[in-house]
PDB file of N, CA and C in Angstrom:
ATOM      1  N   MET A   1      36.712 -17.152 -59.701  1.00  0.00           N
ATOM      2  CA  MET A   1      35.439 -17.404 -59.066  1.00  0.00           C
ATOM      3  C   MET A   1      35.540 -18.701 -58.278  1.00  0.00           C
ATOM      4  N   PHE A   2      35.074 -18.656 -57.055  1.00  0.00           N
ATOM      5  CA  PHE A   2      35.088 -19.806 -56.165  1.00  0.00           C
ATOM      6  C   PHE A   2      33.675 -20.038 -55.650  1.00  0.00           C
ATOM      7  N   VAL A   3      33.224 -21.289 -55.641  1.00  0.00           N
ATOM      8  CA  VAL A   3      31.904 -21.621 -55.117  1.00  0.00           C
ATOM      9  C   VAL A   3      32.095 -22.270 -53.752  1.00  0.00           C
ATOM     10  N   ILE A   4      31.440 -21.684 -52.758  1.00  0.00           N
ATOM     11  CA  ILE A   4      31.538 -22.127 -51.365  1.00  0.00           C
ATOM     12  C   ILE A   4      30.150 -22.545 -50.888  1.00  0.00           C
ATOM     13  N   VAL A   5      30.100 -23.574 -50.076  1.00  0.00           N
ATOM     14  CA  VAL A   5      28.835 -24.007 -49.477  1.00  0.00           C
ATOM     15  C   VAL A   5      28.806 -23.536 -48.027  1.00  0.00           C
ATOM     16  N   SER A   6      27.802 -22.717 -47.698  1.00  0.00           N
ATOM     17  CA  SER A   6      27.632 -22.245 -46.322  1.00  0.00           C
ATOM     18  C   SER A   6      26.225 -21.693 -46.155  1.00  0.00           C
ATOM     19  N   ARG A   7      25.450 -22.334 -45.349  1.00  0.00           N
ATOM     20  CA  ARG A   7      24.088 -21.839 -45.113  1.00  0.00           C
ATOM     21  C   ARG A   7      24.072 -20.638 -44.177  1.00  0.00           C
ATOM     22  N   TYR A   8      25.186 -20.377 -43.491  1.00  0.00           N
ATOM     23  CA  TYR A   8      25.252 -19.298 -42.510  1.00  0.00           C
ATOM     24  C   TYR A   8      25.502 -17.925 -43.142  1.00  0.00           C
ATOM     25  N   LEU A   9      26.057 -17.887 -44.332  1.00  0.00           N
ATOM     26  CA  LEU A   9      26.365 -16.615 -44.993  1.00  0.00           C
ATOM     27  C   LEU A   9      25.226 -16.110 -45.877  1.00  0.00           C
ATOM     28  N   ILE A  10      24.181 -16.892 -45.998  1.00  0.00           N
ATOM     29  CA  ILE A  10      23.094 -16.568 -46.919  1.00  0.00           C
ATOM     30  C   ILE A  10      21.870 -16.111 -46.129  1.00  0.00           C
ATOM     31  N   PRO A  11      21.300 -14.981 -46.526  1.00  0.00           N
ATOM     32  CA  PRO A  11      20.088 -14.504 -45.834  1.00  0.00           C
ATOM     33  C   PRO A  11      18.955 -15.534 -45.916  1.00  0.00           C
ATOM     34  N   LYS A  12      18.159 -15.591 -44.891  1.00  0.00           N
ATOM     35  CA  LYS A  12      17.030 -16.521 -44.827  1.00  0.00           C
ATOM     36  C   LYS A  12      16.123 -16.330 -46.045  1.00  0.00           C
ATOM     37  N   GLY A  13      15.721 -17.428 -46.634  1.00  0.00           N
ATOM     38  CA  GLY A  13      14.835 -17.391 -47.792  1.00  0.00           C
ATOM     39  C   GLY A  13      15.562 -17.382 -49.126  1.00  0.00           C
ATOM     40  N   TYR A  14      16.879 -17.327 -49.113  1.00  0.00           N
ATOM     41  CA  TYR A  14      17.670 -17.310 -50.343  1.00  0.00           C
ATOM     42  C   TYR A  14      18.544 -18.552 -50.396  1.00  0.00           C
ATOM     43  N   THR A  15      18.991 -18.900 -51.604  1.00  0.00           N
ATOM     44  CA  THR A  15      19.822 -20.095 -51.763  1.00  0.00           C
ATOM     45  C   THR A  15      21.251 -19.768 -52.175  1.00  0.00           C
ATOM     46  N   GLY A  16      21.498 -18.533 -52.578  1.00  0.00           N
ATOM     47  CA  GLY A  16      22.840 -18.159 -52.991  1.00  0.00           C
ATOM     48  C   GLY A  16      23.076 -16.668 -52.891  1.00  0.00           C
ATOM     49  N   ILE A  17      24.352 -16.320 -52.848  1.00  0.00           N
ATOM     50  CA  ILE A  17      24.754 -14.915 -52.806  1.00  0.00           C
ATOM     51  C   ILE A  17      26.149 -14.825 -53.436  1.00  0.00           C
ATOM     52  N   THR A  18      26.412 -13.703 -54.062  1.00  0.00           N
ATOM     53  CA  THR A  18      27.723 -13.496 -54.670  1.00  0.00           C
ATOM     54  C   THR A  18      28.427 -12.345 -53.968  1.00  0.00           C
ATOM     55  N   LEU A  19      29.601 -12.636 -53.461  1.00  0.00           N
ATOM     56  CA  LEU A  19      30.464 -11.646 -52.820  1.00  0.00           C
ATOM     57  C   LEU A  19      31.822 -11.799 -53.483  1.00  0.00           C
ATOM     58  N   PHE A  20      32.058 -10.999 -54.511  1.00  0.00           N
ATOM     59  CA  PHE A  20      33.247 -11.157 -55.353  1.00  0.00           C
ATOM     60  C   PHE A  20      34.483 -11.469 -54.531  1.00  0.00           C
ATOM     61  N   PRO A  21      35.222 -12.478 -54.888  1.00  0.00           N
ATOM     62  CA  PRO A  21      35.125 -13.404 -56.025  1.00  0.00           C
ATOM     63  C   PRO A  21      34.422 -14.717 -55.679  1.00  0.00           C
ATOM     64  N   PHE A  22      33.612 -14.710 -54.629  1.00  0.00           N
ATOM     65  CA  PHE A  22      32.979 -15.939 -54.159  1.00  0.00           C
ATOM     66  C   PHE A  22      31.504 -16.009 -54.517  1.00  0.00           C
ATOM     67  N   ILE A  23      31.067 -17.196 -54.878  1.00  0.00           N
ATOM     68  CA  ILE A  23      29.651 -17.526 -54.974  1.00  0.00           C
ATOM     69  C   ILE A  23      29.393 -18.442 -53.791  1.00  0.00           C
ATOM     70  N   VAL A  24      28.451 -18.063 -52.957  1.00  0.00           N
ATOM     71  CA  VAL A  24      28.134 -18.853 -51.771  1.00  0.00           C
ATOM     72  C   VAL A  24      26.748 -19.456 -51.984  1.00  0.00           C
ATOM     73  N   VAL A  25      26.654 -20.772 -51.841  1.00  0.00           N
ATOM     74  CA  VAL A  25      25.374 -21.470 -51.969  1.00  0.00           C
ATOM     75  C   VAL A  25      25.047 -22.153 -50.657  1.00  0.00           C
ATOM     76  N   SER A  26      23.762 -22.374 -50.420  1.00  0.00           N
ATOM     77  CA  SER A  26      23.324 -22.908 -49.133  1.00  0.00           C
ATOM     78  C   SER A  26      23.434 -24.427 -49.033  1.00  0.00           C
ATOM     79  N   LYS A  27      23.463 -25.117 -50.185  1.00  0.00           N
ATOM     80  CA  LYS A  27      23.522 -26.584 -50.178  1.00  0.00           C
ATOM     81  C   LYS A  27      24.533 -27.061 -51.217  1.00  0.00           C
ATOM     82  N   ARG A  28      25.195 -28.154 -50.909  1.00  0.00           N
ATOM     83  CA  ARG A  28      26.239 -28.697 -51.777  1.00  0.00           C
ATOM     84  C   ARG A  28      25.734 -28.986 -53.195  1.00  0.00           C
ATOM     85  N   ASP A  29      24.522 -29.525 -53.333  1.00  0.00           N
ATOM     86  CA  ASP A  29      24.019 -29.883 -54.663  1.00  0.00           C
ATOM     87  C   ASP A  29      23.809 -28.654 -55.552  1.00  0.00           C
ATOM     88  N   LEU A  30      23.682 -27.479 -54.964  1.00  0.00           N
ATOM     89  CA  LEU A  30      23.505 -26.257 -55.761  1.00  0.00           C
ATOM     90  C   LEU A  30      24.767 -25.888 -56.538  1.00  0.00           C
ATOM     91  N   LYS A  31      25.910 -26.422 -56.130  1.00  0.00           N
ATOM     92  CA  LYS A  31      27.148 -26.177 -56.869  1.00  0.00           C
ATOM     93  C   LYS A  31      27.055 -26.733 -58.286  1.00  0.00           C
ATOM     94  N   GLN A  32      26.181 -27.724 -58.487  1.00  0.00           N
ATOM     95  CA  GLN A  32      26.011 -28.360 -59.791  1.00  0.00           C
ATOM     96  C   GLN A  32      24.834 -27.778 -60.581  1.00  0.00           C
ATOM     97  N   ASN A  33      24.129 -26.827 -60.000  1.00  0.00           N
ATOM     98  CA  ASN A  33      22.969 -26.224 -60.659  1.00  0.00           C
ATOM     99  C   ASN A  33      23.460 -25.143 -61.626  1.00  0.00           C
ATOM    100  N   ALA A  34      23.525 -25.486 -62.904  1.00  0.00           N
ATOM    101  CA  ALA A  34      24.108 -24.599 -63.918  1.00  0.00           C
ATOM    102  C   ALA A  34      23.369 -23.266 -64.023  1.00  0.00           C
ATOM    103  N   VAL A  35      22.060 -23.285 -63.902  1.00  0.00           N
ATOM    104  CA  VAL A  35      21.274 -22.055 -64.018  1.00  0.00           C
ATOM    105  C   VAL A  35      21.568 -21.128 -62.845  1.00  0.00           C
ATOM    106  N   MET A  36      21.581 -21.679 -61.646  1.00  0.00           N
ATOM    107  CA  MET A  36      21.861 -20.846 -60.468  1.00  0.00           C
ATOM    108  C   MET A  36      23.288 -20.292 -60.511  1.00  0.00           C
ATOM    109  N   ILE A  37      24.236 -21.131 -60.864  1.00  0.00           N
ATOM    110  CA  ILE A  37      25.624 -20.671 -60.929  1.00  0.00           C
ATOM    111  C   ILE A  37      25.763 -19.597 -62.006  1.00  0.00           C
ATOM    112  N   ASN A  38      25.063 -19.754 -63.117  1.00  0.00           N
ATOM    113  CA  ASN A  38      25.101 -18.726 -64.167  1.00  0.00           C
ATOM    114  C   ASN A  38      24.522 -17.412 -63.658  1.00  0.00           C
ATOM    115  N   HIS A  39      23.417 -17.479 -62.920  1.00  0.00           N
ATOM    116  CA  HIS A  39      22.809 -16.285 -62.319  1.00  0.00           C
ATOM    117  C   HIS A  39      23.856 -15.561 -61.460  1.00  0.00           C
ATOM    118  N   GLU A  40      24.556 -16.319 -60.637  1.00  0.00           N
ATOM    119  CA  GLU A  40      25.552 -15.720 -59.750  1.00  0.00           C
ATOM    120  C   GLU A  40      26.776 -15.223 -60.531  1.00  0.00           C
ATOM    121  N   LYS A  41      27.134 -15.894 -61.610  1.00  0.00           N
ATOM    122  CA  LYS A  41      28.239 -15.423 -62.458  1.00  0.00           C
ATOM    123  C   LYS A  41      27.904 -14.083 -63.101  1.00  0.00           C
ATOM    124  N   ILE A  42      26.645 -13.887 -63.421  1.00  0.00           N
ATOM    125  CA  ILE A  42      26.213 -12.585 -63.955  1.00  0.00           C
ATOM    126  C   ILE A  42      26.473 -11.510 -62.903  1.00  0.00           C
ATOM    127  N   HIS A  43      26.191 -11.819 -61.644  1.00  0.00           N
ATOM    128  CA  HIS A  43      26.480 -10.869 -60.564  1.00  0.00           C
ATOM    129  C   HIS A  43      27.990 -10.630 -60.408  1.00  0.00           C
ATOM    130  N   ILE A  44      28.787 -11.664 -60.604  1.00  0.00           N
ATOM    131  CA  ILE A  44      30.254 -11.484 -60.562  1.00  0.00           C
ATOM    132  C   ILE A  44      30.668 -10.451 -61.608  1.00  0.00           C
ATOM    133  N   ARG A  45      30.139 -10.586 -62.826  1.00  0.00           N
ATOM    134  CA  ARG A  45      30.483  -9.643 -63.898  1.00  0.00           C
ATOM    135  C   ARG A  45      30.023  -8.236 -63.548  1.00  0.00           C
ATOM    136  N   GLN A  46      28.807  -8.106 -63.028  1.00  0.00           N
ATOM    137  CA  GLN A  46      28.295  -6.795 -62.627  1.00  0.00           C
ATOM    138  C   GLN A  46      29.193  -6.170 -61.565  1.00  0.00           C
ATOM    139  N   GLN A  47      29.598  -6.967 -60.594  1.00  0.00           N
ATOM    140  CA  GLN A  47      30.447  -6.457 -59.517  1.00  0.00           C
ATOM    141  C   GLN A  47      31.797  -6.011 -60.057  1.00  0.00           C
ATOM    142  N   MET A  48      32.361  -6.769 -60.991  1.00  0.00           N
ATOM    143  CA  MET A  48      33.645  -6.384 -61.581  1.00  0.00           C
ATOM    144  C   MET A  48      33.511  -5.082 -62.371  1.00  0.00           C
ATOM    145  N   GLU A  49      32.430  -4.938 -63.112  1.00  0.00           N
ATOM    146  CA  GLU A  49      32.231  -3.730 -63.914  1.00  0.00           C
ATOM    147  C   GLU A  49      32.136  -2.476 -63.049  1.00  0.00           C
ATOM    148  N   LEU A  50      31.553  -2.617 -61.890  1.00  0.00           N
ATOM    149  CA  LEU A  50      31.392  -1.465 -60.996  1.00  0.00           C
ATOM    150  C   LEU A  50      32.479  -1.403 -59.923  1.00  0.00           C
ATOM    151  N   LEU A  51      33.517  -2.188 -60.111  1.00  0.00           N
ATOM    152  CA  LEU A  51      34.662  -2.187 -59.194  1.00  0.00           C
ATOM    153  C   LEU A  51      34.263  -2.560 -57.765  1.00  0.00           C
ATOM    154  N   ILE A  52      33.364  -3.474 -57.646  1.00  0.00           N
ATOM    155  CA  ILE A  52      32.904  -4.173 -56.448  1.00  0.00           C
ATOM    156  C   ILE A  52      32.168  -3.298 -55.435  1.00  0.00           C
ATOM    157  N   LEU A  53      32.846  -2.431 -54.718  1.00  0.00           N
ATOM    158  CA  LEU A  53      32.178  -1.645 -53.675  1.00  0.00           C
ATOM    159  C   LEU A  53      31.042  -0.778 -54.229  1.00  0.00           C
ATOM    160  N   PRO A  54      31.240  -0.045 -55.327  1.00  0.00           N
ATOM    161  CA  PRO A  54      30.114   0.721 -55.870  1.00  0.00           C
ATOM    162  C   PRO A  54      28.915  -0.148 -56.249  1.00  0.00           C
ATOM    163  N   PHE A  55      29.176  -1.400 -56.646  1.00  0.00           N
ATOM    164  CA  PHE A  55      28.071  -2.323 -56.937  1.00  0.00           C
ATOM    165  C   PHE A  55      27.174  -2.474 -55.705  1.00  0.00           C
ATOM    166  N   PHE A  56      27.777  -2.733 -54.549  1.00  0.00           N
ATOM    167  CA  PHE A  56      26.999  -2.963 -53.341  1.00  0.00           C
ATOM    168  C   PHE A  56      26.288  -1.696 -52.869  1.00  0.00           C
ATOM    169  N   ILE A  57      26.912  -0.556 -53.066  1.00  0.00           N
ATOM    170  CA  ILE A  57      26.266   0.721 -52.717  1.00  0.00           C
ATOM    171  C   ILE A  57      25.056   0.938 -53.623  1.00  0.00           C
ATOM    172  N   TRP A  58      25.265   0.771 -54.936  1.00  0.00           N
ATOM    173  CA  TRP A  58      24.178   0.930 -55.909  1.00  0.00           C
ATOM    174  C   TRP A  58      23.058  -0.061 -55.598  1.00  0.00           C
ATOM    175  N   TYR A  59      23.413  -1.324 -55.353  1.00  0.00           N
ATOM    176  CA  TYR A  59      22.441  -2.375 -55.056  1.00  0.00           C
ATOM    177  C   TYR A  59      21.593  -1.969 -53.846  1.00  0.00           C
ATOM    178  N   GLY A  60      22.260  -1.515 -52.786  1.00  0.00           N
ATOM    179  CA  GLY A  60      21.549  -1.119 -51.570  1.00  0.00           C
ATOM    180  C   GLY A  60      20.626   0.064 -51.776  1.00  0.00           C
ATOM    181  N   ILE A  61      21.100   1.076 -52.474  1.00  0.00           N
ATOM    182  CA  ILE A  61      20.269   2.255 -52.739  1.00  0.00           C
ATOM    183  C   ILE A  61      19.077   1.882 -53.608  1.00  0.00           C
ATOM    184  N   GLU A  62      19.341   1.092 -54.652  1.00  0.00           N
ATOM    185  CA  GLU A  62      18.236   0.692 -55.529  1.00  0.00           C
ATOM    186  C   GLU A  62      17.216  -0.148 -54.770  1.00  0.00           C
ATOM    187  N   PHE A  63      17.687  -1.039 -53.893  1.00  0.00           N
ATOM    188  CA  PHE A  63      16.764  -1.839 -53.093  1.00  0.00           C
ATOM    189  C   PHE A  63      15.897  -0.943 -52.214  1.00  0.00           C
ATOM    190  N   LEU A  64      16.509   0.039 -51.553  1.00  0.00           N
ATOM    191  CA  LEU A  64      15.736   0.939 -50.682  1.00  0.00           C
ATOM    192  C   LEU A  64      14.696   1.725 -51.467  1.00  0.00           C
ATOM    193  N   LEU A  65      15.079   2.226 -52.634  1.00  0.00           N
ATOM    194  CA  LEU A  65      14.126   2.978 -53.469  1.00  0.00           C
ATOM    195  C   LEU A  65      12.979   2.082 -53.945  1.00  0.00           C
ATOM    196  N   LYS A  66      13.286   0.870 -54.339  1.00  0.00           N
ATOM    197  CA  LYS A  66      12.246  -0.065 -54.790  1.00  0.00           C
ATOM    198  C   LYS A  66      11.385  -0.507 -53.610  1.00  0.00           C
ATOM    199  N   ARG A  67      11.989  -0.610 -52.439  1.00  0.00           N
ATOM    200  CA  ARG A  67      11.227  -0.997 -51.236  1.00  0.00           C
ATOM    201  C   ARG A  67      10.183   0.065 -50.915  1.00  0.00           C
ATOM    202  N   ILE A  68      10.567   1.325 -51.060  1.00  0.00           N
ATOM    203  CA  ILE A  68       9.622   2.426 -50.851  1.00  0.00           C
ATOM    204  C   ILE A  68       8.537   2.391 -51.921  1.00  0.00           C
ATOM    205  N   LYS A  69       8.943   2.181 -53.158  1.00  0.00           N
ATOM    206  CA  LYS A  69       7.999   2.171 -54.276  1.00  0.00           C
ATOM    207  C   LYS A  69       6.989   1.028 -54.167  1.00  0.00           C
ATOM    208  N   TYR A  70       7.471  -0.186 -53.930  1.00  0.00           N
ATOM    209  CA  TYR A  70       6.604  -1.368 -53.955  1.00  0.00           C
ATOM    210  C   TYR A  70       6.051  -1.766 -52.590  1.00  0.00           C
ATOM    211  N   LYS A  71       6.653  -1.247 -51.513  1.00  0.00           N
ATOM    212  CA  LYS A  71       6.218  -1.561 -50.150  1.00  0.00           C
ATOM    213  C   LYS A  71       6.238  -3.066 -49.856  1.00  0.00           C
ATOM    214  N   ASP A  72       7.136  -3.771 -50.524  1.00  0.00           N
ATOM    215  CA  ASP A  72       7.276  -5.215 -50.356  1.00  0.00           C
ATOM    216  C   ASP A  72       8.725  -5.583 -50.654  1.00  0.00           C
ATOM    217  N   LYS A  73       9.403  -6.218 -49.694  1.00  0.00           N
ATOM    218  CA  LYS A  73      10.832  -6.472 -49.865  1.00  0.00           C
ATOM    219  C   LYS A  73      11.132  -7.472 -50.977  1.00  0.00           C
ATOM    220  N   ASN A  74      10.280  -8.479 -51.162  1.00  0.00           N
ATOM    221  CA  ASN A  74      10.523  -9.449 -52.227  1.00  0.00           C
ATOM    222  C   ASN A  74      10.317  -8.837 -53.608  1.00  0.00           C
ATOM    223  N   LEU A  75       9.303  -8.011 -53.741  1.00  0.00           N
ATOM    224  CA  LEU A  75       9.057  -7.319 -55.007  1.00  0.00           C
ATOM    225  C   LEU A  75      10.172  -6.306 -55.282  1.00  0.00           C
ATOM    226  N   ALA A  76      10.634  -5.656 -54.233  1.00  0.00           N
ATOM    227  CA  ALA A  76      11.752  -4.715 -54.384  1.00  0.00           C
ATOM    228  C   ALA A  76      12.993  -5.451 -54.864  1.00  0.00           C
ATOM    229  N   TYR A  77      13.297  -6.586 -54.244  1.00  0.00           N
ATOM    230  CA  TYR A  77      14.459  -7.390 -54.627  1.00  0.00           C
ATOM    231  C   TYR A  77      14.373  -7.821 -56.090  1.00  0.00           C
ATOM    232  N   LYS A  78      13.235  -8.325 -56.511  1.00  0.00           N
ATOM    233  CA  LYS A  78      13.064  -8.814 -57.883  1.00  0.00           C
ATOM    234  C   LYS A  78      13.167  -7.691 -58.915  1.00  0.00           C
ATOM    235  N   ASN A  79      12.966  -6.443 -58.489  1.00  0.00           N
ATOM    236  CA  ASN A  79      12.998  -5.312 -59.421  1.00  0.00           C
ATOM    237  C   ASN A  79      14.297  -4.516 -59.401  1.00  0.00           C
ATOM    238  N   ILE A  80      15.288  -4.969 -58.658  1.00  0.00           N
ATOM    239  CA  ILE A  80      16.621  -4.356 -58.719  1.00  0.00           C
ATOM    240  C   ILE A  80      17.192  -4.664 -60.098  1.00  0.00           C
ATOM    241  N   SER A  81      17.763  -3.689 -60.756  1.00  0.00           N
ATOM    242  CA  SER A  81      18.254  -3.873 -62.129  1.00  0.00           C
ATOM    243  C   SER A  81      19.225  -5.048 -62.245  1.00  0.00           C
ATOM    244  N   PHE A  82      20.091  -5.229 -61.271  1.00  0.00           N
ATOM    245  CA  PHE A  82      21.050  -6.328 -61.301  1.00  0.00           C
ATOM    246  C   PHE A  82      20.335  -7.676 -61.266  1.00  0.00           C
ATOM    247  N   GLU A  83      19.298  -7.773 -60.438  1.00  0.00           N
ATOM    248  CA  GLU A  83      18.533  -9.017 -60.342  1.00  0.00           C
ATOM    249  C   GLU A  83      17.695  -9.250 -61.591  1.00  0.00           C
ATOM    250  N   LYS A  84      17.121  -8.193 -62.123  1.00  0.00           N
ATOM    251  CA  LYS A  84      16.317  -8.345 -63.344  1.00  0.00           C
ATOM    252  C   LYS A  84      17.167  -8.896 -64.484  1.00  0.00           C
ATOM    253  N   GLU A  85      18.375  -8.364 -64.623  1.00  0.00           N
ATOM    254  CA  GLU A  85      19.261  -8.877 -65.669  1.00  0.00           C
ATOM    255  C   GLU A  85      19.617 -10.338 -65.407  1.00  0.00           C
ATOM    256  N   ALA A  86      19.981 -10.658 -64.176  1.00  0.00           N
ATOM    257  CA  ALA A  86      20.398 -12.021 -63.849  1.00  0.00           C
ATOM    258  C   ALA A  86      19.254 -13.021 -64.036  1.00  0.00           C
ATOM    259  N   TYR A  87      18.064 -12.691 -63.561  1.00  0.00           N
ATOM    260  CA  TYR A  87      16.930 -13.604 -63.717  1.00  0.00           C
ATOM    261  C   TYR A  87      16.523 -13.747 -65.190  1.00  0.00           C
ATOM    262  N   ALA A  88      16.570 -12.664 -65.934  1.00  0.00           N
ATOM    263  CA  ALA A  88      16.170 -12.707 -67.347  1.00  0.00           C
ATOM    264  C   ALA A  88      17.113 -13.560 -68.190  1.00  0.00           C
ATOM    265  N   ASN A  89      18.356 -13.707 -67.760  1.00  0.00           N
ATOM    266  CA  ASN A  89      19.360 -14.371 -68.588  1.00  0.00           C
ATOM    267  C   ASN A  89      20.017 -15.586 -67.948  1.00  0.00           C
ATOM    268  N   GLU A  90      19.560 -15.999 -66.778  1.00  0.00           N
ATOM    269  CA  GLU A  90      20.217 -17.092 -66.074  1.00  0.00           C
ATOM    270  C   GLU A  90      20.173 -18.421 -66.827  1.00  0.00           C
ATOM    271  N   LYS A  91      19.157 -18.648 -67.641  1.00  0.00           N
ATOM    272  CA  LYS A  91      19.039 -19.913 -68.373  1.00  0.00           C
ATOM    273  C   LYS A  91      19.872 -19.934 -69.652  1.00  0.00           C
ATOM    274  N   ASP A  92      20.355 -18.787 -70.076  1.00  0.00           N
ATOM    275  CA  ASP A  92      21.205 -18.696 -71.262  1.00  0.00           C
ATOM    276  C   ASP A  92      22.655 -18.838 -70.816  1.00  0.00           C
ATOM    277  N   LEU A  93      23.173 -20.061 -70.910  1.00  0.00           N
ATOM    278  CA  LEU A  93      24.514 -20.333 -70.403  1.00  0.00           C
ATOM    279  C   LEU A  93      25.615 -19.697 -71.250  1.00  0.00           C
ATOM    280  N   ASN A  94      25.255 -19.111 -72.384  1.00  0.00           N
ATOM    281  CA  ASN A  94      26.212 -18.384 -73.230  1.00  0.00           C
ATOM    282  C   ASN A  94      26.097 -16.875 -73.069  1.00  0.00           C
ATOM    283  N   TYR A  95      25.205 -16.444 -72.212  1.00  0.00           N
ATOM    284  CA  TYR A  95      24.926 -15.007 -72.062  1.00  0.00           C
ATOM    285  C   TYR A  95      26.166 -14.172 -71.786  1.00  0.00           C
ATOM    286  N   LEU A  96      26.997 -14.621 -70.885  1.00  0.00           N
ATOM    287  CA  LEU A  96      28.163 -13.817 -70.508  1.00  0.00           C
ATOM    288  C   LEU A  96      29.185 -13.697 -71.643  1.00  0.00           C
ATOM    289  N   LYS A  97      29.163 -14.630 -72.571  1.00  0.00           N
ATOM    290  CA  LYS A  97      30.073 -14.563 -73.719  1.00  0.00           C
ATOM    291  C   LYS A  97      29.682 -13.443 -74.671  1.00  0.00           C
ATOM    292  N   GLU A  98      28.380 -13.125 -74.704  1.00  0.00           N
ATOM    293  CA  GLU A  98      27.849 -12.136 -75.647  1.00  0.00           C
ATOM    294  C   GLU A  98      27.441 -10.824 -74.986  1.00  0.00           C
ATOM    295  N   ARG A  99      27.406 -10.782 -73.681  1.00  0.00           N
ATOM    296  CA  ARG A  99      26.896  -9.634 -72.924  1.00  0.00           C
ATOM    297  C   ARG A  99      27.769  -8.398 -73.132  1.00  0.00           C
ATOM    298  N   SER A 100      27.113  -7.272 -73.361  1.00  0.00           N
ATOM    299  CA  SER A 100      27.846  -6.016 -73.495  1.00  0.00           C
ATOM    300  C   SER A 100      28.101  -5.399 -72.111  1.00  0.00           C
ATOM    301  N   PHE A 101      29.055  -4.485 -72.078  1.00  0.00           N
ATOM    302  CA  PHE A 101      29.467  -3.820 -70.848  1.00  0.00           C
ATOM    303  C   PHE A 101      28.307  -3.029 -70.244  1.00  0.00           C
ATOM    304  N   TRP A 102      28.131  -3.120 -68.940  1.00  0.00           N
ATOM    305  CA  TRP A 102      27.077  -2.417 -68.184  1.00  0.00           C
ATOM    306  C   TRP A 102      25.677  -2.701 -68.721  1.00  0.00           C
ATOM    307  N   LYS A 103      25.447  -3.924 -69.147  1.00  0.00           N
ATOM    308  CA  LYS A 103      24.149  -4.327 -69.715  1.00  0.00           C
ATOM    309  C   LYS A 103      23.018  -4.162 -68.711  1.00  0.00           C
ATOM    310  N   PHE A 104      23.333  -4.229 -67.415  1.00  0.00           N
ATOM    311  CA  PHE A 104      22.294  -4.084 -66.375  1.00  0.00           C
ATOM    312  C   PHE A 104      21.540  -2.766 -66.494  1.00  0.00           C
ATOM    313  N   LEU A 105      22.166  -1.758 -67.115  1.00  0.00           N
ATOM    314  CA  LEU A 105      21.506  -0.454 -67.278  1.00  0.00           C
ATOM    315  C   LEU A 105      20.213  -0.571 -68.105  1.00  0.00           C
ATOM    316  N   ASN A 106      20.150  -1.565 -68.952  1.00  0.00           N
ATOM    317  CA  ASN A 106      18.940  -1.791 -69.758  1.00  0.00           C
ATOM    318  C   ASN A 106      17.761  -2.250 -68.897  1.00  0.00           C
ATOM    319  N   TYR A 107      18.025  -2.651 -67.664  1.00  0.00           N
ATOM    320  CA  TYR A 107      16.975  -3.197 -66.799  1.00  0.00           C
ATOM    321  C   TYR A 107      16.513  -2.209 -65.731  1.00  0.00           C
ATOM    322  N   ILE A 108      16.974  -0.982 -65.789  1.00  0.00           N
ATOM    323  CA  ILE A 108      16.556   0.020 -64.800  1.00  0.00           C
ATOM    324  C   ILE A 108      15.147   0.482 -65.114  1.00  0.00           C
TER     325      ILE A 108
END
């Protein structure tokens, strides 16, 4: 896992994105934000479990379905199973040590 600082690779309104094996943050000080980095590490694990490309396909399809359901892109984003798992557990810095395989399925 590598943490890179680049405001150009991150969609407007967001502070970080994970593109295996990279975590990209918009500001240098975010590299020290343990909660945010943990959130992105959860995404690294999810991407590895789904062999990377299927993760992005699943993420995109789920986002589109939630966008139709909620008619709001921010609400759709927050309700993607991958995001729900990451947000629910980002403050638990030991989460990845105890997390079971494909745990994101519990958040669908």
